GROMACS .gro file of C-alpha atoms in nm:
model
  234
    1UNK     CA    1   0.000   0.000   0.000
    2UNK     CA    2   0.148   0.334  -0.106
    3UNK     CA    3   0.008   0.657   0.040
    4UNK     CA    4   0.120   1.023   0.035
    5UNK     CA    5   0.378   1.101   0.304
    6UNK     CA    6   0.154   1.364   0.465
    7UNK     CA    7  -0.117   1.099   0.515
    8UNK     CA    8   0.103   0.853   0.704
    9UNK     CA    9  -0.018   0.970   1.046
   10UNK     CA   10  -0.383   0.928   0.945
   11UNK     CA   11  -0.314   0.583   0.801
   12UNK     CA   12  -0.135   0.457   1.113
   13UNK     CA   13  -0.404   0.605   1.339
   14UNK     CA   14  -0.678   0.439   1.133
   15UNK     CA   15  -0.498   0.105   1.154
   16UNK     CA   16  -0.466   0.139   1.532
   17UNK     CA   17  -0.832   0.234   1.575
   18UNK     CA   18  -0.951  -0.052   1.352
   19UNK     CA   19  -0.736  -0.306   1.538
   20UNK     CA   20  -0.486  -0.382   1.261
   21UNK     CA   21  -0.219  -0.297   1.517
   22UNK     CA   22  -0.317  -0.448   1.852
   23UNK     CA   23  -0.268  -0.279   2.187
   24UNK     CA   24   0.088  -0.319   2.310
   25UNK     CA   25   0.227  -0.425   1.972
   26UNK     CA   26   0.553  -0.277   1.848
   27UNK     CA   27   0.553  -0.018   1.572
   28UNK     CA   28   0.889  -0.027   1.396
   29UNK     CA   29   0.975   0.247   1.151
   30UNK     CA   30   1.111   0.003   0.894
   31UNK     CA   31   0.797  -0.214   0.888
   32UNK     CA   32   0.564   0.087   0.878
   33UNK     CA   33   0.762   0.256   0.601
   34UNK     CA   34   0.741  -0.062   0.394
   35UNK     CA   35   0.369  -0.103   0.465
   36UNK     CA   36   0.275   0.249   0.351
   37UNK     CA   37   0.533   0.288   0.078
   38UNK     CA   38   0.715   0.587   0.227
   39UNK     CA   39   1.053   0.667   0.379
   40UNK     CA   40   1.116   0.637   0.751
   41UNK     CA   41   1.115   1.017   0.799
   42UNK     CA   42   0.734   1.069   0.772
   43UNK     CA   43   0.681   0.753   0.977
   44UNK     CA   44   0.901   0.892   1.255
   45UNK     CA   45   0.710   1.222   1.249
   46UNK     CA   46   0.377   1.040   1.250
   47UNK     CA   47   0.474   0.831   1.553
   48UNK     CA   48   0.567   1.147   1.744
   49UNK     CA   49   0.227   1.298   1.663
   50UNK     CA   50   0.044   0.981   1.760
   51UNK     CA   51   0.236   0.966   2.087
   52UNK     CA   52   0.121   1.322   2.167
   53UNK     CA   53  -0.237   1.209   2.095
   54UNK     CA   54  -0.210   0.906   2.325
   55UNK     CA   55  -0.227   0.630   2.062
   56UNK     CA   56   0.143   0.542   2.087
   57UNK     CA   57   0.389   0.512   2.375
   58UNK     CA   58   0.768   0.481   2.366
   59UNK     CA   59   0.901   0.203   2.587
   60UNK     CA   60   1.255   0.144   2.700
   61UNK     CA   61   1.421  -0.134   2.502
   62UNK     CA   62   1.109  -0.172   2.283
   63UNK     CA   63   1.066   0.162   2.108
   64UNK     CA   64   0.728   0.278   1.980
   65UNK     CA   65   0.430   0.060   2.076
   66UNK     CA   66   0.054   0.090   2.053
   67UNK     CA   67  -0.075   0.231   2.383
   68UNK     CA   68  -0.275   0.016   2.625
   69UNK     CA   69  -0.540   0.243   2.777
   70UNK     CA   70  -0.678   0.169   3.120
   71UNK     CA   71  -1.045   0.159   3.213
   72UNK     CA   72  -1.009   0.490   3.395
   73UNK     CA   73  -0.852   0.657   3.093
   74UNK     CA   74  -1.135   0.532   2.876
   75UNK     CA   75  -1.399   0.655   3.120
   76UNK     CA   76  -1.231   0.995   3.133
   77UNK     CA   77  -1.267   1.028   2.755
   78UNK     CA   78  -1.644   0.987   2.771
   79UNK     CA   79  -1.664   1.243   3.050
   80UNK     CA   80  -1.454   1.493   2.854
   81UNK     CA   81  -1.674   1.441   2.550
   82UNK     CA   82  -1.983   1.509   2.760
   83UNK     CA   83  -1.832   1.846   2.848
   84UNK     CA   84  -1.698   1.942   2.505
   85UNK     CA   85  -1.990   1.840   2.283
   86UNK     CA   86  -2.235   2.077   2.457
   87UNK     CA   87  -1.980   2.357   2.419
   88UNK     CA   88  -1.946   2.274   2.050
   89UNK     CA   89  -2.325   2.277   2.006
   90UNK     CA   90  -2.353   2.616   2.176
   91UNK     CA   91  -2.080   2.757   1.952
   92UNK     CA   92  -2.252   2.608   1.648
   93UNK     CA   93  -2.572   2.790   1.740
   94UNK     CA   94  -2.375   3.115   1.739
   95UNK     CA   95  -2.154   3.057   1.435
   96UNK     CA   96  -2.322   2.810   1.202
   97UNK     CA   97  -2.369   2.891   0.836
   98UNK     CA   98  -2.660   2.807   0.608
   99UNK     CA   99  -2.438   2.543   0.448
  100UNK     CA  100  -2.392   2.373   0.785
  101UNK     CA  101  -2.767   2.382   0.848
  102UNK     CA  102  -2.840   2.231   0.508
  103UNK     CA  103  -2.609   1.936   0.576
  104UNK     CA  104  -2.736   1.886   0.933
  105UNK     CA  105  -3.101   1.891   0.828
  106UNK     CA  106  -3.028   1.656   0.538
  107UNK     CA  107  -2.859   1.409   0.774
  108UNK     CA  108  -3.152   1.420   1.015
  109UNK     CA  109  -3.399   1.354   0.732
  110UNK     CA  110  -3.184   1.070   0.603
  111UNK     CA  111  -3.146   0.917   0.950
  112UNK     CA  112  -3.517   0.937   1.023
  113UNK     CA  113  -3.595   0.784   0.683
  114UNK     CA  114  -3.355   0.495   0.752
  115UNK     CA  115  -3.525   0.436   1.088
  116UNK     CA  116  -3.872   0.427   0.930
  117UNK     CA  117  -3.751   0.178   0.668
  118UNK     CA  118  -3.579  -0.036   0.931
  119UNK     CA  119  -3.242   0.015   0.761
  120UNK     CA  120  -3.021   0.046   1.066
  121UNK     CA  121  -2.687  -0.054   0.917
  122UNK     CA  122  -2.600   0.303   0.814
  123UNK     CA  123  -2.726   0.484   1.123
  124UNK     CA  124  -2.394   0.475   1.309
  125UNK     CA  125  -2.199   0.630   1.022
  126UNK     CA  126  -2.474   0.889   0.970
  127UNK     CA  127  -2.461   0.975   1.340
  128UNK     CA  128  -2.085   1.019   1.318
  129UNK     CA  129  -2.123   1.245   1.017
  130UNK     CA  130  -2.388   1.447   1.203
  131UNK     CA  131  -2.165   1.509   1.505
  132UNK     CA  132  -1.865   1.586   1.285
  133UNK     CA  133  -2.067   1.848   1.095
  134UNK     CA  134  -2.199   1.995   1.420
  135UNK     CA  135  -1.841   2.030   1.543
  136UNK     CA  136  -1.739   2.196   1.216
  137UNK     CA  137  -2.027   2.443   1.260
  138UNK     CA  138  -1.869   2.561   1.588
  139UNK     CA  139  -1.616   2.756   1.382
  140UNK     CA  140  -1.346   2.679   1.640
  141UNK     CA  141  -1.040   2.497   1.498
  142UNK     CA  142  -0.917   2.404   1.847
  143UNK     CA  143  -1.254   2.260   1.949
  144UNK     CA  144  -1.294   2.076   1.618
  145UNK     CA  145  -0.949   1.921   1.662
  146UNK     CA  146  -1.023   1.809   2.019
  147UNK     CA  147  -1.361   1.658   1.927
  148UNK     CA  148  -1.211   1.480   1.627
  149UNK     CA  149  -0.934   1.330   1.841
  150UNK     CA  150  -1.188   1.225   2.104
  151UNK     CA  151  -1.402   1.057   1.840
  152UNK     CA  152  -1.105   0.855   1.714
  153UNK     CA  153  -1.000   0.746   2.063
  154UNK     CA  154  -1.352   0.657   2.174
  155UNK     CA  155  -1.401   0.447   1.859
  156UNK     CA  156  -1.074   0.273   1.943
  157UNK     CA  157  -1.164   0.201   2.305
  158UNK     CA  158  -1.537   0.132   2.281
  159UNK     CA  159  -1.791  -0.073   2.094
  160UNK     CA  160  -2.123   0.112   2.065
  161UNK     CA  161  -2.457  -0.066   2.074
  162UNK     CA  162  -2.740   0.053   1.853
  163UNK     CA  163  -2.992   0.253   2.059
  164UNK     CA  164  -3.298   0.055   2.163
  165UNK     CA  165  -3.516   0.336   2.026
  166UNK     CA  166  -3.330   0.482   1.726
  167UNK     CA  167  -3.626   0.705   1.640
  168UNK     CA  168  -3.581   0.883   1.973
  169UNK     CA  169  -3.210   0.934   1.907
  170UNK     CA  170  -3.277   1.095   1.569
  171UNK     CA  171  -3.556   1.305   1.717
  172UNK     CA  172  -3.293   1.438   1.959
  173UNK     CA  173  -3.070   1.519   1.662
  174UNK     CA  174  -3.357   1.705   1.500
  175UNK     CA  175  -3.432   1.908   1.813
  176UNK     CA  176  -3.064   1.999   1.840
  177UNK     CA  177  -3.057   2.122   1.481
  178UNK     CA  178  -3.369   2.332   1.549
  179UNK     CA  179  -3.192   2.501   1.841
  180UNK     CA  180  -2.885   2.564   1.626
  181UNK     CA  181  -3.103   2.705   1.348
  182UNK     CA  182  -3.272   2.943   1.597
  183UNK     CA  183  -2.930   3.055   1.719
  184UNK     CA  184  -3.020   2.949   2.072
  185UNK     CA  185  -2.684   2.848   2.228
  186UNK     CA  186  -2.816   2.765   2.574
  187UNK     CA  187  -3.086   2.534   2.440
  188UNK     CA  188  -2.834   2.370   2.207
  189UNK     CA  189  -2.596   2.320   2.500
  190UNK     CA  190  -2.862   2.154   2.713
  191UNK     CA  191  -2.988   1.923   2.438
  192UNK     CA  192  -2.633   1.819   2.346
  193UNK     CA  193  -2.553   1.742   2.712
  194UNK     CA  194  -2.866   1.528   2.749
  195UNK     CA  195  -2.796   1.346   2.422
  196UNK     CA  196  -2.433   1.275   2.516
  197UNK     CA  197  -2.537   1.148   2.860
  198UNK     CA  198  -2.785   0.902   2.711
  199UNK     CA  199  -2.546   0.793   2.435
  200UNK     CA  200  -2.272   0.711   2.687
  201UNK     CA  201  -2.481   0.425   2.827
  202UNK     CA  202  -2.453   0.241   2.492
  203UNK     CA  203  -2.070   0.231   2.506
  204UNK     CA  204  -1.896  -0.094   2.599
  205UNK     CA  205  -1.523  -0.113   2.664
  206UNK     CA  206  -1.309  -0.307   2.422
  207UNK     CA  207  -1.041  -0.517   2.591
  208UNK     CA  208  -0.919  -0.285   2.868
  209UNK     CA  209  -0.934  -0.312   3.245
  210UNK     CA  210  -0.818  -0.107   3.539
  211UNK     CA  211  -0.460  -0.222   3.499
  212UNK     CA  212  -0.453  -0.179   3.120
  213UNK     CA  213  -0.441  -0.555   3.054
  214UNK     CA  214  -0.667  -0.715   2.797
  215UNK     CA  215  -1.014  -0.779   2.930
  216UNK     CA  216  -1.366  -0.843   2.806
  217UNK     CA  217  -1.622  -0.580   2.719
  218UNK     CA  218  -1.772  -0.403   3.018
  219UNK     CA  219  -2.073  -0.185   3.076
  220UNK     CA  220  -1.994   0.184   3.109
  221UNK     CA  221  -2.163   0.407   3.358
  222UNK     CA  222  -2.339   0.706   3.201
  223UNK     CA  223  -2.113   0.948   3.386
  224UNK     CA  224  -1.880   0.950   3.682
  225UNK     CA  225  -1.990   1.298   3.778
  226UNK     CA  226  -2.302   1.496   3.693
  227UNK     CA  227  -2.270   1.711   3.382
  228UNK     CA  228  -2.315   2.075   3.475
  229UNK     CA  229  -2.615   2.203   3.283
  230UNK     CA  230  -2.708   2.477   3.522
  231UNK     CA  231  -2.986   2.698   3.398
  232UNK     CA  232  -3.111   2.422   3.174
  233UNK     CA  233  -3.440   2.459   2.999
  234UNK     CA  234  -3.628   2.138   2.918
   0.00000   0.00000   0.00000
């Protein structure tokens, strides 16, 4: 497989998230360079970036290895997302463009149509696209980057069950878009916090435990601490 040098980091990250490279496995520059058809220089740079993101660790006598997240680290990610996504939704309500609204409304219509037809296989990818677009609508490069990194790491650490009532989930998406369209940041913040809290219950850990060793999937609590939605309007 040959890819552009600037895409090496994305390619390695994708292979870590998808499980091509297992937790704890070594990542040698020579093997990676051969796999992606590049020199060792972009591979070395990519490994440094991935280490800063938490996907890779450097171990004495072993070099670069895929990180082995603990249960606590995984739980922290969900909690951070439950704080950042409401902020992103509030910013989107203030800064969204008509182009963002068009895409968001189109995704909601498509998701609701899939639910009515009983075609659930695409709902997860549509939901991911929805939240990615909502983050883009925030107009904050720093926030977009953080949410994108969180999404990658949560996908790596968790399996996500389909909601028992997918129609309700897409109705929540629709209500959130309505708040963004009305430029109501506080309402958007509250709805996003409630949606993230409910969605967290569907996440199941993939192969991590409190010590970082491989383990079975485990049920995740909705939140370790209450999400602050003071002044919420329901």
